[in-house]
Coordinates of C-alpha atoms in Angstrom, one line a residue:
M1 CA 128.3 146.3 145.5
P2 CA 130.6 144.9 142.7
F3 CA 130.6 141.3 141.6
G4 CA 133.0 139.2 143.6
T5 CA 135.8 136.9 142.3
V6 CA 136.2 133.1 142.3
T7 CA 139.5 131.3 142.8
L8 CA 140.7 129.3 139.8
N9 CA 142.3 125.9 140.0
D10 CA 145.7 127.6 139.6
G11 CA 145.1 129.9 142.6
N12 CA 144.4 133.1 140.6
E13 CA 141.4 135.2 141.3
F14 CA 138.8 135.5 138.5
P15 CA 136.2 138.3 138.4
A16 CA 132.8 136.6 138.1
I17 CA 131.4 139.0 135.5
A18 CA 133.1 140.3 132.3
F19 CA 132.4 142.9 129.7
G20 CA 132.6 141.1 126.3
T21 CA 133.7 142.6 123.0
G22 CA 132.4 139.8 120.8
S23 CA 128.8 139.3 119.5
T24 CA 127.6 142.6 118.0
M25 CA 130.9 144.4 119.0
K26 CA 133.1 142.4 116.7
F27 CA 135.1 144.2 114.0
R28 CA 134.2 147.6 115.4
D29 CA 135.9 150.4 117.3
V30 CA 134.8 149.5 120.8
T31 CA 137.0 152.0 122.7
D32 CA 134.1 154.1 124.0
Y33 CA 132.1 151.1 125.0
V34 CA 135.0 149.4 126.9
G35 CA 135.7 152.7 128.5
Q36 CA 132.1 153.0 129.6
A37 CA 132.1 149.5 131.0
I38 CA 135.3 150.3 133.1
E39 CA 133.8 153.5 134.3
N40 CA 130.7 151.7 135.5
G41 CA 132.5 149.0 137.5
F42 CA 133.6 146.3 135.1
S43 CA 137.1 145.2 135.9
H44 CA 137.2 142.1 133.6
I45 CA 137.3 142.8 129.9
D46 CA 137.0 139.9 127.4
T47 CA 138.4 140.0 123.8
A48 CA 139.8 137.7 121.2
Q49 CA 142.0 137.6 118.1
D50 CA 138.9 136.7 116.1
Y51 CA 136.9 139.8 117.3
Q52 CA 139.5 142.2 116.0
T53 CA 138.9 144.4 119.1
E54 CA 142.1 144.0 121.0
T55 CA 143.6 147.3 119.9
Y56 CA 140.5 149.2 121.0
V57 CA 140.5 147.4 124.3
G58 CA 144.1 148.5 124.8
L59 CA 143.2 152.1 123.9
A60 CA 140.2 152.1 126.4
I61 CA 142.4 150.8 129.2
K62 CA 145.1 153.4 128.5
E63 CA 142.5 156.2 128.5
S64 CA 141.0 154.9 131.8
G65 CA 144.2 155.7 133.6
L66 CA 143.8 152.7 135.9
P67 CA 146.7 150.6 137.0
R68 CA 147.2 147.3 135.3
S69 CA 146.7 145.5 138.6
S70 CA 143.1 146.7 138.9
L71 CA 142.0 145.1 135.6
Y72 CA 141.6 141.5 134.4
I73 CA 142.1 140.8 130.7
T74 CA 141.0 137.7 128.8
T75 CA 141.8 137.1 125.2
K76 CA 141.7 134.1 122.9
Y77 CA 143.8 132.2 120.5
S78 CA 141.6 132.0 117.4
G79 CA 144.2 130.7 114.9
P80 CA 145.8 130.3 112.5
G81 CA 149.5 130.3 113.3
K82 CA 151.3 129.2 116.5
P83 CA 149.8 130.3 119.9
Q84 CA 153.1 131.8 121.1
Q85 CA 153.2 134.1 118.1
A86 CA 149.5 134.9 118.4
I87 CA 149.8 135.9 122.1
Q88 CA 152.7 138.2 121.4
Q89 CA 150.6 139.9 118.7
S90 CA 147.7 140.2 121.1
L91 CA 149.9 141.7 123.8
N92 CA 151.3 144.2 121.4
K93 CA 147.8 145.3 120.3
I94 CA 146.5 145.5 123.9
G95 CA 149.7 147.2 125.1
M96 CA 150.4 144.8 127.9
S97 CA 153.2 142.5 129.0
Y98 CA 150.8 139.7 130.0
V99 CA 147.1 138.8 130.0
D100 CA 145.3 137.3 132.9
L101 CA 143.6 134.5 130.9
Y102 CA 144.3 133.1 127.5
L103 CA 141.8 130.7 126.0
V104 CA 141.8 128.3 123.1
H105 CA 138.8 129.8 121.2
F106 CA 137.5 126.6 119.5
P107 CA 138.1 122.9 120.0
G108 CA 139.2 122.5 116.4
L109 CA 142.3 124.5 117.2
L110 CA 143.5 122.2 119.9
S111 CA 146.2 119.6 119.6
E112 CA 148.6 118.2 122.2
S113 CA 151.3 120.5 120.9
V114 CA 149.0 123.5 121.1
W115 CA 148.2 122.9 124.7
Q116 CA 151.9 122.4 125.5
E117 CA 152.5 125.8 124.1
F118 CA 149.7 127.2 126.3
E119 CA 151.3 125.5 129.3
K120 CA 154.7 127.1 128.4
M121 CA 153.1 130.5 128.0
K122 CA 151.7 130.2 131.5
K123 CA 155.1 129.3 132.9
D124 CA 156.9 132.2 131.1
G125 CA 154.3 134.7 132.3
S126 CA 152.7 135.7 129.0
T127 CA 149.4 134.7 130.6
R128 CA 148.6 134.0 134.2
S129 CA 145.9 131.4 133.5
I130 CA 145.0 129.2 130.6
G131 CA 141.7 127.8 129.5
V132 CA 139.4 126.9 126.7
S133 CA 136.2 128.1 125.0
N134 CA 133.3 126.2 123.4
F135 CA 134.6 122.8 124.6
T136 CA 132.1 120.0 125.0
L137 CA 132.4 117.3 127.7
E138 CA 134.2 115.0 125.2
D139 CA 136.6 117.8 124.2
L140 CA 137.6 118.3 127.8
Q141 CA 138.0 114.6 128.5
K142 CA 140.3 114.3 125.5
L143 CA 142.4 117.3 126.6
L144 CA 142.7 116.1 130.2
K145 CA 144.2 112.8 129.1
T146 CA 147.4 114.5 128.1
A147 CA 147.4 117.9 129.8
V148 CA 149.9 118.6 132.5
T149 CA 148.0 121.8 133.5
K150 CA 144.3 121.7 133.5
P151 CA 142.3 124.5 131.9
A152 CA 141.2 126.9 134.5
V153 CA 138.1 128.1 132.6
N154 CA 135.7 126.8 129.9
Q155 CA 133.8 129.6 128.3
I156 CA 130.6 128.4 126.6
Q157 CA 127.2 129.5 125.4
F158 CA 124.9 128.8 128.3
H159 CA 121.2 129.7 128.9
P160 CA 118.0 128.1 130.1
Y161 CA 117.3 126.5 126.8
N162 CA 120.6 124.6 126.6
Y163 CA 121.0 123.9 130.3
A164 CA 119.7 120.3 130.0
S165 CA 122.2 119.5 127.3
H166 CA 125.1 121.1 129.2
K167 CA 124.2 119.6 132.6
A168 CA 126.8 116.7 132.3
L169 CA 129.4 119.2 131.2
L170 CA 128.8 121.5 134.2
E171 CA 129.0 118.5 136.5
Y172 CA 132.3 117.4 135.0
C173 CA 133.8 120.9 135.1
S174 CA 132.8 121.1 138.8
K175 CA 134.5 117.8 139.5
Q176 CA 137.6 118.9 137.7
N177 CA 137.6 122.3 139.4
I178 CA 137.2 124.1 136.0
I179 CA 135.2 127.3 136.1
V180 CA 132.4 127.6 133.5
E181 CA 131.9 131.1 132.1
A182 CA 128.7 131.8 130.2
Y183 CA 128.1 133.9 127.1
G184 CA 124.8 134.3 125.4
S185 CA 122.9 133.8 128.7
L186 CA 120.1 136.2 127.7
N187 CA 119.1 134.0 124.8
S188 CA 115.5 133.5 126.1
I189 CA 115.1 137.3 126.1
T190 CA 117.1 138.5 123.1
Q191 CA 116.9 135.5 120.7
N192 CA 113.9 133.4 121.7
P193 CA 111.3 135.5 123.4
G194 CA 107.8 134.1 123.9
G195 CA 109.0 130.7 125.1
P196 CA 108.1 128.7 128.3
V197 CA 110.9 130.4 130.3
D198 CA 109.3 133.9 130.1
A199 CA 106.5 133.4 132.5
I200 CA 108.7 131.9 135.2
V201 CA 111.3 134.7 134.8
N202 CA 108.7 137.5 134.8
A203 CA 107.1 136.1 138.0
A204 CA 110.5 135.9 139.8
A205 CA 111.4 139.4 138.6
K206 CA 108.2 140.8 140.1
R207 CA 108.8 139.0 143.4
I208 CA 112.3 140.4 143.9
G209 CA 111.9 143.7 142.2
A210 CA 114.2 142.9 139.4
T211 CA 114.3 142.9 135.6
P212 CA 114.0 139.7 133.5
N213 CA 117.7 140.2 132.5
Q214 CA 118.7 140.2 136.2
V215 CA 116.7 137.1 136.9
I216 CA 118.5 135.2 134.1
F217 CA 121.9 136.3 135.4
S218 CA 120.8 135.2 139.0
W219 CA 119.8 131.9 137.6
V220 CA 123.2 131.5 135.8
R221 CA 125.0 132.3 139.1
S222 CA 122.9 129.7 140.9
K223 CA 124.6 127.1 138.7
G224 CA 128.0 128.3 139.8
V225 CA 128.7 129.8 136.4
A226 CA 130.5 133.1 135.7
I227 CA 129.1 135.6 133.2
V228 CA 130.4 137.5 130.2
T229 CA 128.0 140.0 128.7
T230 CA 127.9 143.1 126.7
S231 CA 125.8 146.2 126.0
R232 CA 126.2 149.7 124.5
S233 CA 123.9 151.1 127.2
K234 CA 125.2 152.5 130.4
Q235 CA 121.9 151.7 132.1
R236 CA 122.1 148.1 131.0
L237 CA 125.6 147.7 132.4
Q238 CA 124.5 149.1 135.7
E239 CA 121.5 146.8 135.7
Y240 CA 123.8 143.8 135.1
L241 CA 126.2 144.7 137.9
A242 CA 123.3 145.3 140.3
V243 CA 122.5 141.6 140.2
E244 CA 125.0 141.2 143.1
D245 CA 122.7 143.2 145.4
L246 CA 119.4 141.3 144.6
P247 CA 117.7 138.7 146.8
P248 CA 118.5 135.2 145.6
L249 CA 116.1 133.1 143.6
T250 CA 114.3 130.4 145.5
A251 CA 115.1 126.8 144.9
E252 CA 111.6 126.4 143.4
E253 CA 112.2 129.3 141.0
I254 CA 115.5 127.9 139.8
A255 CA 113.9 124.4 139.3
A256 CA 111.0 126.0 137.4
I257 CA 113.4 127.8 135.0
D258 CA 115.3 124.5 134.6
D259 CA 112.1 122.7 133.7
A260 CA 110.8 125.4 131.4
G261 CA 114.1 125.6 129.6
A262 CA 114.1 121.8 129.0
K263 CA 110.9 122.3 126.9
G264 CA 113.0 124.2 124.4
P265 CA 112.6 127.6 122.8
P266 CA 109.4 128.7 121.0
D267 CA 110.4 127.3 117.6
Q268 CA 111.1 123.9 119.0
L269 CA 107.7 123.9 120.7
V270 CA 106.0 124.8 117.4
V271 CA 107.7 121.8 115.8
A272 CA 106.7 119.5 118.6
R273 CA 103.1 120.7 118.4
L274 CA 103.0 120.2 114.7
A275 CA 104.5 116.7 115.1
M276 CA 101.8 115.8 117.7
Q277 CA 99.1 117.2 115.5
H278 CA 100.4 115.2 112.5
R279 CA 100.5 112.0 114.7
F280 CA 97.0 112.8 115.9
E281 CA 95.7 113.4 112.4
K282 CA 97.4 110.3 111.1
S283 CA 95.9 108.3 114.0
S284 CA 92.5 109.7 113.3
S285 CA 92.7 108.8 109.6
L286 CA 93.7 105.3 110.5
V287 CA 90.8 104.9 112.9
M288 CA 88.4 106.2 110.2
W289 CA 89.7 103.8 107.6
L290 CA 89.5 100.9 110.1
A291 CA 85.9 101.8 110.8
I292 CA 85.1 101.9 107.1
A293 CA 86.7 98.6 106.6
I294 CA 84.8 97.0 109.5
V295 CA 81.5 98.4 108.2
F296 CA 82.3 97.2 104.7
G297 CA 83.2 93.8 106.1
F298 CA 79.8 93.5 107.9
A299 CA 77.9 94.7 104.8
T300 CA 79.7 92.1 102.7
F301 CA 79.1 89.4 105.2
F302 CA 75.3 90.0 105.3
M303 CA 75.1 90.3 101.5
L304 CA 76.5 86.7 101.1

């Protein structure tokens, strides 16, 4: 069964999983990989000015033969230049008259006038929804002070090892009806293996007959967060889409992943252990010198 959609704060439907052309796909001809993703059931394709993949996304869509209405396209304003010029360039490269979602790629690109241009682009139909990417809680609060139209989506790096630091952001987005979309969710597997999250994830995978990747994506979904992911492997893409059909994680498993993630990735644990060891050794040395001083003091006293 394919992933479902969620309704954005502007009423548009948003597919809850996307095939991304960033990360290791940047600056490459991704035509075949995007085509493969579409063939295997991905209807949401994510690109950006900065990735330099928009032209190839357009080629893959054209080669698929699918009607525009069956696909959801996200791209991003990565600067420099004015957003309205940038979106026209993106539309020309993709070969479309509109995108479904247009994001401000980085907080540093945003100003009140930039967001006003985004609001205008939504009104004139260049994009159906507008949003942001890599925005912190403070960034969003600042934007919402002047925005007429709220961002519909905030795309951020999100995984078990940064969940604790993003918890307040997720709560704020939920309160403001802004969908959070996660990239880099497999960090504990691809970037930081061997950490405290692994044992919990592996046990849950065994219980529900899933892979660790699928467990992580199930955990992401349990937080009400959408997913953008990528792979060159057909089998991986099918594995990711099959998450929809898996039994849900238990509340205990979700909490255990939360707690394990809060301990930090392996490198942070090593640093913490070394710091504790240093404090212990420092304390031990202090005790030793105190003992020597006491013994010396007694010896001096009896010699007088």
